[in-house]
Amino acid sequence: MEPTIKYENCEDIFIGPAGVISPCTGQKRHFDNITEGNEYEHGAGSYSGFIAPTNQALYSQFQNTAIGQQESKPAKRYRRGESAVLFSPPFFEVPDGINAQSDTFTARCVSCQVILRGHKNVSSNFIKHMKRSHPEVHKMYENYKLLKQHSRNMNLLANKSSAASSEQSFLDASTLLDNIQSSTAQTANDTVENEQNSETTENSQPNSNADLNDTNENSVESQPHKNDISISEVNLSSKTLQAISKIFDEKLKSFVTKAELSDVTKNIINQVRSRQSTPCSATVHDVDNDDDEEVADKKQDNYKTIEKELDVMRRRLSHSEHSKRILQRELHTLEKIVRKRKLIINNIPIQQDQQPQTAVEQLLKERFDMPNVQLESVTVIGNRNRTHNDRQTLLVEVVRECDVNAIFRKSACLKNTGIYIDSQMSQISLKRKEKLLVLRREMLRRNESLKIVVRNTQLVVCGTYFYWDDLLGLCVGNLDMPDTNLVSDDAAEELKKLTKLDMREFLSVLKNYDIR
């Protein structure tokens, strides 16, 4: 069986110029080869058939691949920021001794002194911070980057025209073409707004990144030419930075500081206050001033009416207090008149077959030696079971007032008998008297040497009379003397002067205490 032979059409075979070797994938062509290829495309060169690569060509390809593998990793061409421009005032500054790590990069914002962290080759964090926090600085950065790229492209064109042909052969053709296109596009768009300028700078960033970061794409023989370019770039950046700093100084002079702003606000406030205090000119503010005057007049009228009402209330209050004191005296005198001829005898013994009146007559005859006392009526007070207790409380009304006074003078004759005599009082008077007795016991507990006596509904402390009011509490005054002034506010201070005891808190508690 004969082997099959595969025939191929000659038109499908690649035909290239003689001496030209197609580059491998991922390998760059030289500038001379590209120019020769362009000549062949136009039909000027001689064509040959399919030529296999020689040993020398294979060796050169292997050497180029080995050299490319030994080179360091090239910088990213499509980075968003330029390190030489971005990490220098007035945009960002690099602190000393912080960027010790290889992966992260730390820089401080010059405007707000905030420290940011990002990648060395990717500065999107820094540009985002400028866009969000400082849009004016970001706009200035874009304009400055555009100016720097344009000047760099012009320098590259000048250096390219003056350089030798041997040095030109090692330049990257794609970079040169991109630079020429970007320079022409940028010169045409110099008069466009800042927003369009920022877009063009984003398109031209790969070229600027390739120029700023000294990549190893070119061969070793083009190193002197690259050093000259880097020196010119450094000189250009320093000059532009000086120009930018001058522009910043001129612009910052027009900005207002916080102190100046506070001074301006204070001046405005003072002017407004002075205008409010002084009459304004005949302008639109006259109507407002008239309204303010009307409001002020109304307020003054209301204030005057309130003052008049307060005066009337004070007068009425003083009259009511005076009338109240008069009523207190009248009630006291009426009670005194009523109880002049009435007595209350407590715990008097009464036999089962004995009448209360005969028991009172017997007591007055035996104990007081007063057999001729005329009794008008005798009434039993209380409801006690006489089978268990033979002592009763009696209300005795005497015909003559002098007999009542004589009985009170001889009340000491009832000592050690369990019988005691009181004057007849109402329930309100009894409660007032009980509160005075509680106050007396407390004062004697604190100081036993004091002379304190309770007479009917009045308290006598060192010759000074006090009485109890249901609303005001302890008051200073003698109800029996109609000419004395009754003072209700200074009772605690008066007690402190007389006894050197602070009874203010005890009086406030006693006022709210209910005695049954």
Short mmCIF file of C-alpha atoms in Angstrom, two decimals:
data_model
loop_
_atom_site.label_atom_id
_atom_site.label_comp_id
_atom_site.label_asym_id
_atom_site.label_seq_id
_atom_site.Cartn_x
_atom_site.Cartn_y
_atom_site.Cartn_z
CA MET A 1 0.00 0.00 0.00
CA GLU A 2 1.50 3.28 -1.06
CA PRO A 3 1.68 6.13 1.41
CA THR A 4 -0.65 9.04 0.84
CA ILE A 5 0.97 12.33 0.01
CA LYS A 6 -0.67 15.57 1.13
CA TYR A 7 -0.37 18.36 -1.36
CA GLU A 8 -0.66 21.98 -0.28
CA ASN A 9 -1.39 24.94 -2.44
CA CYS A 10 1.50 27.30 -2.92
CA GLU A 11 -0.72 30.29 -2.30
CA ASP A 12 -1.30 29.15 1.30
CA ILE A 13 2.41 29.03 2.12
CA PHE A 14 3.72 32.10 3.98
CA ILE A 15 6.07 34.11 1.81
CA GLY A 16 8.19 36.74 3.54
CA PRO A 17 11.23 38.81 2.76
CA ALA A 18 14.62 37.26 2.79
CA GLY A 19 16.58 37.61 5.98
CA VAL A 20 13.51 38.54 8.04
CA ILE A 21 12.65 36.26 10.91
CA SER A 22 9.15 36.38 12.36
CA PRO A 23 9.22 37.08 16.09
CA CYS A 24 8.05 34.53 18.59
CA THR A 25 4.98 35.09 20.71
CA GLY A 26 5.57 37.49 23.54
CA GLN A 27 8.79 38.81 21.88
CA LYS A 28 9.21 42.31 20.51
CA ARG A 29 10.51 43.19 17.05
CA HIS A 30 13.24 45.67 16.32
CA PHE A 31 12.57 49.00 14.71
CA ASP A 32 14.72 48.18 11.64
CA ASN A 33 12.79 44.99 11.00
CA ILE A 34 9.50 46.86 11.14
CA THR A 35 10.73 49.49 8.69
CA GLU A 36 11.98 46.82 6.30
CA GLY A 37 8.66 45.01 6.62
CA ASN A 38 6.82 48.18 5.71
CA GLU A 39 9.01 48.51 2.59
CA TYR A 40 8.18 44.99 1.55
CA GLU A 41 4.52 45.56 2.05
CA HIS A 42 4.69 48.46 -0.41
CA GLY A 43 6.33 46.18 -2.96
CA ALA A 44 9.81 47.73 -3.05
CA GLY A 45 11.89 44.75 -1.78
CA SER A 46 12.74 41.39 -3.36
CA TYR A 47 10.71 38.40 -2.28
CA SER A 48 11.92 34.85 -1.83
CA GLY A 49 10.23 31.58 -1.12
CA PHE A 50 9.71 29.91 2.24
CA ILE A 51 13.07 30.02 4.07
CA ALA A 52 13.70 27.90 7.13
CA PRO A 53 15.49 29.60 10.00
CA THR A 54 19.21 29.00 10.22
CA ASN A 55 21.19 27.93 13.26
CA GLN A 56 22.32 31.50 13.83
CA ALA A 57 18.73 32.75 13.81
CA LEU A 58 17.65 30.03 16.23
CA TYR A 59 20.54 30.90 18.52
CA SER A 60 19.58 34.57 18.47
CA GLN A 61 15.97 33.68 19.29
CA PHE A 62 17.08 31.49 22.19
CA GLN A 63 19.38 34.22 23.46
CA ASN A 64 16.58 36.78 23.29
CA THR A 65 14.20 34.52 25.22
CA ALA A 66 16.83 33.81 27.86
CA ILE A 67 17.53 37.48 28.28
CA GLY A 68 13.80 38.20 28.54
CA GLN A 69 13.43 35.56 31.24
CA GLN A 70 16.33 36.99 33.21
CA GLU A 71 14.81 40.45 33.17
CA SER A 72 12.72 41.64 36.10
CA LYS A 73 8.97 41.73 35.89
CA PRO A 74 7.96 44.75 33.78
CA ALA A 75 5.84 47.43 35.37
CA LYS A 76 2.16 47.57 34.65
CA ARG A 77 1.52 49.93 31.77
CA TYR A 78 -2.09 50.67 32.63
CA ARG A 79 -1.68 51.96 36.16
CA ARG A 80 -3.98 54.75 37.31
CA GLY A 81 -1.36 57.05 38.83
CA GLU A 82 2.18 58.24 38.31
CA SER A 83 4.39 57.68 41.34
CA ALA A 84 6.75 60.59 40.59
CA VAL A 85 3.86 63.04 40.37
CA LEU A 86 1.42 61.54 42.86
CA PHE A 87 3.82 60.91 45.74
CA SER A 88 5.24 64.41 45.87
CA PRO A 89 3.90 67.69 47.30
CA PRO A 90 1.34 69.16 47.04
CA PHE A 91 -0.48 65.81 46.59
CA PHE A 92 1.07 63.09 48.76
CA GLU A 93 4.30 62.75 50.68
CA VAL A 94 6.10 59.54 51.64
CA PRO A 95 7.01 59.29 55.36
CA ASP A 96 10.47 58.07 56.28
CA GLY A 97 10.88 54.57 57.69
CA ILE A 98 7.30 53.36 57.07
CA ASN A 99 7.50 51.69 53.64
CA ALA A 100 9.72 48.80 54.74
CA GLN A 101 7.45 46.13 53.27
CA SER A 102 7.53 45.25 49.59
CA ASP A 103 3.82 44.75 48.89
CA THR A 104 2.17 47.73 50.57
CA PHE A 105 2.95 51.39 50.18
CA THR A 106 2.05 54.14 52.68
CA ALA A 107 1.75 57.85 51.96
CA ARG A 108 0.35 60.91 53.75
CA CYS A 109 -2.07 63.35 52.16
CA VAL A 110 -0.61 66.86 52.19
CA SER A 111 -4.02 68.55 52.35
CA CYS A 112 -5.60 66.70 55.31
CA GLN A 113 -2.58 64.82 56.79
CA VAL A 114 -4.41 61.46 56.50
CA ILE A 115 -2.15 58.41 56.04
CA LEU A 116 -3.34 56.05 53.27
CA ARG A 117 -2.10 52.60 52.29
CA GLY A 118 -2.07 51.00 48.85
CA HIS A 119 0.06 49.10 46.34
CA LYS A 120 3.27 50.52 44.99
CA ASN A 121 2.20 50.19 41.36
CA VAL A 122 -1.57 50.64 41.79
CA SER A 123 -2.46 53.93 43.41
CA SER A 124 -6.25 53.84 43.07
CA ASN A 125 -6.74 54.33 46.82
CA PHE A 126 -4.78 57.57 46.76
CA ILE A 127 -6.58 58.94 43.68
CA LYS A 128 -9.98 57.96 45.12
CA HIS A 129 -9.12 59.88 48.30
CA MET A 130 -8.21 62.95 46.22
CA LYS A 131 -11.39 62.71 44.14
CA ARG A 132 -13.69 62.39 47.15
CA SER A 133 -12.02 64.60 49.75
CA HIS A 134 -10.08 67.16 47.69
CA PRO A 135 -11.64 67.62 44.21
CA GLU A 136 -9.72 70.87 43.61
CA VAL A 137 -6.39 69.17 44.29
CA HIS A 138 -7.38 66.25 42.05
CA LYS A 139 -8.26 68.65 39.23
CA MET A 140 -4.88 70.34 39.63
CA TYR A 141 -3.18 66.93 39.63
CA GLU A 142 -4.84 65.97 36.35
CA ASN A 143 -3.81 69.26 34.70
CA TYR A 144 -0.27 68.90 35.98
CA LYS A 145 -0.06 65.31 34.74
CA LEU A 146 -1.31 66.38 31.31
CA LEU A 147 1.31 69.14 31.12
CA LYS A 148 4.07 66.77 32.22
CA GLN A 149 3.06 64.13 29.67
CA HIS A 150 2.98 66.66 26.84
CA SER A 151 6.43 68.02 27.69
CA ARG A 152 7.83 64.50 28.04
CA ASN A 153 6.51 63.51 24.63
CA MET A 154 8.07 66.58 23.05
CA ASN A 155 11.42 65.75 24.68
CA LEU A 156 11.20 62.19 23.44
CA LEU A 157 10.60 63.41 19.89
CA ALA A 158 13.57 65.78 20.08
CA ASN A 159 15.87 63.12 21.50
CA LYS A 160 14.69 60.64 18.90
CA SER A 161 15.52 62.97 16.01
CA SER A 162 19.01 63.79 17.37
CA ALA A 163 19.97 60.26 18.42
CA ALA A 164 22.05 57.90 16.26
CA SER A 165 20.53 55.27 14.05
CA SER A 166 22.14 52.53 16.11
CA GLU A 167 20.42 53.77 19.24
CA GLN A 168 17.12 54.22 17.43
CA SER A 169 17.12 50.57 16.40
CA PHE A 170 16.75 49.45 20.01
CA LEU A 171 13.71 51.62 20.82
CA ASP A 172 10.32 50.10 21.14
CA ALA A 173 8.39 50.96 17.99
CA SER A 174 4.99 50.55 19.61
CA THR A 175 5.94 52.97 22.41
CA LEU A 176 7.17 55.56 19.90
CA LEU A 177 4.01 55.35 17.84
CA ASP A 178 1.84 55.63 20.97
CA ASN A 179 3.82 58.66 22.14
CA ILE A 180 3.45 60.38 18.76
CA GLN A 181 -0.30 59.73 18.72
CA SER A 182 -0.80 60.85 22.32
CA SER A 183 1.28 64.03 21.77
CA THR A 184 -0.71 65.02 18.70
CA ALA A 185 -3.99 64.31 20.47
CA GLN A 186 -2.95 66.26 23.55
CA THR A 187 -1.77 69.33 21.59
CA ALA A 188 -5.11 69.39 19.78
CA ASN A 189 -7.08 69.20 23.05
CA ASP A 190 -5.20 71.82 25.11
CA THR A 191 -8.15 74.25 24.98
CA VAL A 192 -10.76 71.67 26.10
CA GLU A 193 -12.27 71.79 29.62
CA ASN A 194 -10.71 70.07 32.63
CA GLU A 195 -13.10 67.14 32.49
CA GLN A 196 -12.00 66.26 28.91
CA ASN A 197 -8.38 66.77 29.95
CA SER A 198 -8.79 64.24 32.72
CA GLU A 199 -10.18 61.72 30.22
CA THR A 200 -7.23 62.21 27.85
CA THR A 201 -4.81 61.78 30.74
CA GLU A 202 -6.38 58.45 31.59
CA ASN A 203 -5.85 57.33 28.00
CA SER A 204 -2.25 58.52 27.99
CA GLN A 205 -1.37 57.04 31.39
CA PRO A 206 0.24 53.83 30.09
CA ASN A 207 2.85 55.82 28.23
CA SER A 208 3.58 58.02 31.23
CA ASN A 209 3.86 55.00 33.49
CA ALA A 210 6.28 53.38 31.10
CA ASP A 211 8.43 56.51 31.08
CA LEU A 212 8.43 57.11 34.83
CA ASN A 213 9.27 53.61 36.01
CA ASP A 214 12.47 52.79 34.05
CA THR A 215 11.34 49.48 32.53
CA ASN A 216 13.74 46.92 31.07
CA GLU A 217 12.01 46.56 27.73
CA ASN A 218 14.97 48.02 25.80
CA SER A 219 18.36 46.33 25.48
CA VAL A 220 21.49 47.10 27.49
CA GLU A 221 23.07 49.14 24.70
CA SER A 222 20.39 51.87 24.92
CA GLN A 223 21.16 52.58 28.59
CA PRO A 224 23.04 55.93 28.10
CA HIS A 225 20.17 57.31 26.04
CA LYS A 226 17.67 56.35 28.79
CA ASN A 227 19.79 58.01 31.46
CA ASP A 228 19.69 61.26 29.49
CA ILE A 229 15.90 61.01 29.25
CA SER A 230 15.53 60.36 33.00
CA ILE A 231 17.75 63.37 33.81
CA SER A 232 15.61 65.61 31.61
CA GLU A 233 12.47 64.24 33.30
CA VAL A 234 13.83 64.98 36.77
CA ASN A 235 14.73 68.51 35.78
CA LEU A 236 11.32 69.02 34.26
CA SER A 237 9.49 67.71 37.33
CA SER A 238 11.44 69.99 39.67
CA LYS A 239 10.70 73.02 37.50
CA THR A 240 7.04 72.19 37.22
CA LEU A 241 6.83 71.56 40.96
CA GLN A 242 8.29 74.98 41.61
CA ALA A 243 5.79 76.52 39.21
CA ILE A 244 2.95 74.61 40.88
CA SER A 245 4.11 75.73 44.31
CA LYS A 246 4.09 79.35 43.16
CA ILE A 247 0.60 78.90 41.76
CA PHE A 248 -0.47 77.33 45.07
CA ASP A 249 0.93 80.26 47.02
CA GLU A 250 -0.92 82.74 44.83
CA LYS A 251 -4.16 80.79 45.07
CA LEU A 252 -3.90 80.23 48.82
CA LYS A 253 -3.61 83.96 49.38
CA SER A 254 -7.17 84.33 48.14
CA PHE A 255 -8.51 81.67 50.56
CA VAL A 256 -9.95 82.74 53.90
CA THR A 257 -8.55 81.24 57.09
CA LYS A 258 -10.70 80.19 60.06
CA ALA A 259 -9.55 83.14 62.16
CA GLU A 260 -10.44 85.61 59.43
CA LEU A 261 -13.81 83.94 58.94
CA SER A 262 -14.56 84.16 62.67
CA ASP A 263 -13.56 87.84 62.65
CA VAL A 264 -15.86 88.52 59.72
CA THR A 265 -18.78 86.74 61.41
CA LYS A 266 -18.18 88.70 64.63
CA ASN A 267 -18.18 91.96 62.68
CA ILE A 268 -21.43 91.02 60.95
CA ILE A 269 -23.07 90.11 64.26
CA ASN A 270 -21.93 93.37 65.84
CA GLN A 271 -23.27 95.34 62.89
CA VAL A 272 -26.62 93.57 63.14
CA ARG A 273 -26.83 94.27 66.86
CA SER A 274 -25.90 97.90 66.37
CA ARG A 275 -28.58 98.22 63.70
CA GLN A 276 -31.12 96.70 66.07
CA SER A 277 -30.16 99.12 68.85
CA THR A 278 -30.02 102.25 66.64
CA PRO A 279 -32.77 103.59 64.32
CA CYS A 280 -32.35 102.40 60.76
CA SER A 281 -32.35 104.57 57.65
CA ALA A 282 -35.39 105.08 55.46
CA THR A 283 -35.20 101.74 53.64
CA VAL A 284 -37.18 98.56 53.50
CA HIS A 285 -36.19 97.87 57.13
CA ASP A 286 -38.39 100.74 58.36
CA VAL A 287 -41.50 98.58 58.12
CA ASP A 288 -39.83 95.86 60.16
CA ASN A 289 -38.72 98.41 62.74
CA ASP A 290 -42.27 99.74 63.01
CA ASP A 291 -43.54 96.23 63.59
CA ASP A 292 -40.85 95.66 66.21
CA GLU A 293 -41.79 98.90 67.94
CA GLU A 294 -45.44 97.88 67.98
CA VAL A 295 -44.54 94.51 69.46
CA ALA A 296 -42.32 96.20 72.04
CA ASP A 297 -45.13 98.61 72.96
CA LYS A 298 -47.54 95.72 73.36
CA LYS A 299 -45.06 93.92 75.58
CA GLN A 300 -44.60 97.03 77.71
CA ASP A 301 -48.37 97.42 78.05
CA ASN A 302 -48.71 93.78 79.05
CA TYR A 303 -45.88 94.19 81.55
CA LYS A 304 -47.57 97.22 83.08
CA THR A 305 -50.90 95.42 83.36
CA ILE A 306 -49.17 92.43 84.99
CA GLU A 307 -47.45 94.74 87.47
CA LYS A 308 -50.77 96.34 88.33
CA GLU A 309 -52.38 92.94 88.85
CA LEU A 310 -49.48 91.89 91.07
CA ASP A 311 -49.87 95.00 93.19
CA VAL A 312 -53.57 94.30 93.57
CA MET A 313 -52.86 90.69 94.54
CA ARG A 314 -50.29 91.79 97.11
CA ARG A 315 -52.76 94.18 98.66
CA ARG A 316 -55.48 91.56 98.76
CA LEU A 317 -53.09 89.04 100.28
CA SER A 318 -52.04 91.47 102.98
CA HIS A 319 -55.69 92.27 103.73
CA SER A 320 -56.57 88.59 103.87
CA GLU A 321 -53.68 87.89 106.27
CA HIS A 322 -54.75 90.75 108.47
CA SER A 323 -58.37 89.62 108.47
CA LYS A 324 -57.26 86.08 109.21
CA ARG A 325 -55.35 87.20 112.27
CA ILE A 326 -58.37 89.16 113.45
CA LEU A 327 -60.55 86.09 113.04
CA GLN A 328 -58.04 84.00 114.97
CA ARG A 329 -58.17 86.43 117.86
CA GLU A 330 -61.96 86.48 117.81
CA LEU A 331 -62.17 82.70 117.79
CA HIS A 332 -59.67 82.51 120.59
CA THR A 333 -61.63 84.98 122.68
CA LEU A 334 -64.92 83.19 121.98
CA GLU A 335 -63.45 79.85 123.00
CA LYS A 336 -62.01 81.48 126.07
CA ILE A 337 -65.41 82.90 127.00
CA VAL A 338 -67.09 79.55 126.46
CA ARG A 339 -64.59 77.57 128.50
CA LYS A 340 -64.47 80.06 131.35
CA ARG A 341 -67.33 78.26 133.16
CA LYS A 342 -66.66 74.72 131.92
CA LEU A 343 -64.34 72.06 133.29
CA ILE A 344 -63.43 68.54 132.26
CA ILE A 345 -62.64 66.17 135.13
CA ASN A 346 -60.90 62.98 134.03
CA ASN A 347 -60.79 59.63 135.88
CA ILE A 348 -63.14 60.64 138.67
CA PRO A 349 -64.39 57.55 140.66
CA ILE A 350 -68.19 57.09 140.66
CA GLN A 351 -70.01 54.36 142.54
CA GLN A 352 -72.77 52.35 140.91
CA ASP A 353 -75.53 53.81 143.07
CA GLN A 354 -74.03 57.34 143.01
CA GLN A 355 -74.92 60.25 140.71
CA PRO A 356 -72.18 62.16 138.82
CA GLN A 357 -73.13 65.53 140.33
CA THR A 358 -72.92 64.21 143.92
CA ALA A 359 -69.51 62.69 143.10
CA VAL A 360 -68.23 66.11 141.86
CA GLU A 361 -69.60 67.93 144.93
CA GLN A 362 -67.95 65.38 147.20
CA LEU A 363 -64.60 65.81 145.34
CA LEU A 364 -64.70 69.61 145.60
CA LYS A 365 -65.59 69.43 149.28
CA GLU A 366 -62.97 66.87 150.28
CA ARG A 367 -60.02 67.80 148.05
CA PHE A 368 -60.44 71.50 147.28
CA ASP A 369 -62.23 72.54 150.49
CA MET A 370 -64.90 74.34 148.44
CA PRO A 371 -68.34 73.16 149.65
CA ASN A 372 -70.31 76.15 148.34
CA VAL A 373 -69.58 75.74 144.58
CA GLN A 374 -72.77 75.94 142.54
CA LEU A 375 -72.91 73.50 139.63
CA GLU A 376 -75.15 74.19 136.65
CA SER A 377 -74.80 70.82 134.86
CA VAL A 378 -72.70 67.64 134.93
CA THR A 379 -72.42 65.42 131.81
CA VAL A 380 -70.71 62.06 131.38
CA ILE A 381 -68.32 62.01 128.38
CA GLY A 382 -67.55 58.66 126.79
CA ASN A 383 -69.22 55.25 126.84
CA ARG A 384 -67.44 52.96 129.25
CA ASN A 385 -68.66 49.77 130.91
CA ARG A 386 -68.95 50.64 134.62
CA THR A 387 -68.84 46.96 135.64
CA HIS A 388 -65.15 46.78 134.68
CA ASN A 389 -64.10 50.38 135.30
CA ASP A 390 -65.68 52.76 137.81
CA ARG A 391 -63.80 55.89 136.64
CA GLN A 392 -65.50 58.35 134.26
CA THR A 393 -64.82 61.59 132.40
CA LEU A 394 -67.25 64.39 133.26
CA LEU A 395 -68.00 67.78 131.72
CA VAL A 396 -68.87 70.19 134.51
CA GLU A 397 -70.40 73.64 133.95
CA VAL A 398 -70.07 76.05 136.90
CA VAL A 399 -72.37 79.02 137.52
CA ARG A 400 -69.66 81.51 138.52
CA GLU A 401 -66.39 82.12 136.66
CA CYS A 402 -64.46 82.88 139.85
CA ASP A 403 -65.10 79.35 141.11
CA VAL A 404 -63.48 77.92 137.96
CA ASN A 405 -60.38 80.04 138.47
CA ALA A 406 -60.18 78.95 142.11
CA ILE A 407 -60.43 75.29 141.12
CA PHE A 408 -57.54 75.68 138.62
CA ARG A 409 -55.45 77.40 141.27
CA LYS A 410 -55.94 74.46 143.64
CA SER A 411 -55.41 71.74 141.00
CA ALA A 412 -52.24 70.64 142.86
CA CYS A 413 -54.50 69.07 145.49
CA LEU A 414 -55.20 66.24 143.03
CA LYS A 415 -51.62 65.00 143.12
CA ASN A 416 -51.23 61.20 143.29
CA THR A 417 -54.98 60.65 142.84
CA GLY A 418 -55.08 59.95 139.09
CA ILE A 419 -57.64 62.72 138.64
CA TYR A 420 -56.79 65.76 136.53
CA ILE A 421 -58.77 68.80 135.40
CA ASP A 422 -58.73 70.55 132.01
CA SER A 423 -60.64 73.39 130.46
CA GLN A 424 -63.21 72.52 127.85
CA MET A 425 -61.94 72.89 124.21
CA SER A 426 -63.09 72.05 120.71
CA GLN A 427 -61.54 69.22 118.72
CA ILE A 428 -59.50 71.63 116.55
CA SER A 429 -58.12 73.37 119.63
CA LEU A 430 -57.27 70.03 121.20
CA LYS A 431 -55.27 69.00 118.11
CA ARG A 432 -53.38 72.29 118.14
CA LYS A 433 -52.61 71.89 121.81
CA GLU A 434 -51.42 68.32 121.24
CA LYS A 435 -48.96 69.48 118.57
CA LEU A 436 -47.61 72.13 120.92
CA LEU A 437 -47.15 69.45 123.58
CA VAL A 438 -45.21 67.26 121.12
CA LEU A 439 -42.96 70.23 120.28
CA ARG A 440 -42.40 70.90 123.98
CA ARG A 441 -41.36 67.29 124.65
CA GLU A 442 -38.87 67.36 121.76
CA MET A 443 -37.29 70.62 122.88
CA LEU A 444 -36.98 69.37 126.46
CA ARG A 445 -35.41 66.16 125.17
CA ARG A 446 -32.71 68.20 123.47
CA ASN A 447 -32.24 70.65 126.34
CA GLU A 448 -33.75 69.91 129.76
CA SER A 449 -32.86 73.30 131.24
CA LEU A 450 -35.35 75.19 129.07
CA LYS A 451 -38.47 76.79 130.54
CA ILE A 452 -41.32 75.78 128.24
CA VAL A 453 -45.01 75.86 129.22
CA VAL A 454 -48.18 75.06 127.26
CA ARG A 455 -51.12 77.26 128.26
CA ASN A 456 -54.36 76.27 126.60
CA THR A 457 -53.54 76.63 122.87
CA GLN A 458 -50.33 78.66 123.25
CA LEU A 459 -46.67 77.77 123.84
CA VAL A 460 -44.57 79.98 126.12
CA VAL A 461 -40.79 79.74 125.59
CA CYS A 462 -38.65 82.06 127.75
CA GLY A 463 -41.50 84.58 127.98
CA THR A 464 -42.28 84.54 124.23
CA TYR A 465 -45.70 83.29 123.06
CA PHE A 466 -46.24 80.95 120.14
CA TYR A 467 -49.41 79.45 118.68
CA TRP A 468 -50.15 76.79 116.10
CA ASP A 469 -51.82 77.47 112.75
CA ASP A 470 -53.19 74.65 110.63
CA LEU A 471 -51.83 76.10 107.35
CA LEU A 472 -48.70 77.99 108.40
CA GLY A 473 -47.57 75.84 111.30
CA LEU A 474 -45.90 77.45 114.32
CA CYS A 475 -46.41 81.22 114.53
CA VAL A 476 -45.10 83.94 116.83
CA GLY A 477 -47.66 86.00 118.74
CA ASN A 478 -49.94 86.22 121.75
CA LEU A 479 -53.58 85.64 121.00
CA ASP A 480 -54.65 87.04 124.35
CA MET A 481 -53.08 90.46 123.60
CA PRO A 482 -54.99 92.20 120.81
CA ASP A 483 -52.30 94.83 120.22
CA THR A 484 -49.43 92.45 119.47
CA ASN A 485 -48.44 91.65 115.89
CA LEU A 486 -48.72 88.04 114.79
CA VAL A 487 -45.69 86.83 112.78
CA SER A 488 -45.93 83.47 111.07
CA ASP A 489 -42.68 83.26 109.06
CA ASP A 490 -39.96 83.76 111.66
CA ALA A 491 -41.06 81.19 114.27
CA ALA A 492 -38.15 78.78 113.64
CA GLU A 493 -35.58 81.59 113.69
CA GLU A 494 -37.10 83.01 116.86
CA LEU A 495 -36.90 79.61 118.55
CA LYS A 496 -33.27 79.32 117.47
CA LYS A 497 -32.49 82.70 119.01
CA LEU A 498 -34.22 81.80 122.28
CA THR A 499 -33.11 78.18 122.72
CA LYS A 500 -30.16 77.81 120.26
CA LEU A 501 -31.96 74.80 118.80
CA ASP A 502 -32.59 74.37 115.07
CA MET A 503 -36.19 73.11 114.97
CA ARG A 504 -36.92 73.96 111.32
CA GLU A 505 -36.87 70.37 110.06
CA PHE A 506 -38.87 69.09 113.03
CA LEU A 507 -41.52 71.78 112.50
CA SER A 508 -41.87 70.84 108.81
CA VAL A 509 -42.44 67.20 109.83
CA LEU A 510 -44.84 68.15 112.61
CA LYS A 511 -46.85 70.29 110.22
CA ASN A 512 -47.66 67.26 108.05
CA TYR A 513 -48.19 64.96 111.05
CA ASP A 514 -51.82 64.11 111.78
CA ILE A 515 -52.69 63.77 115.46
CA ARG A 516 -55.84 61.84 116.32
#
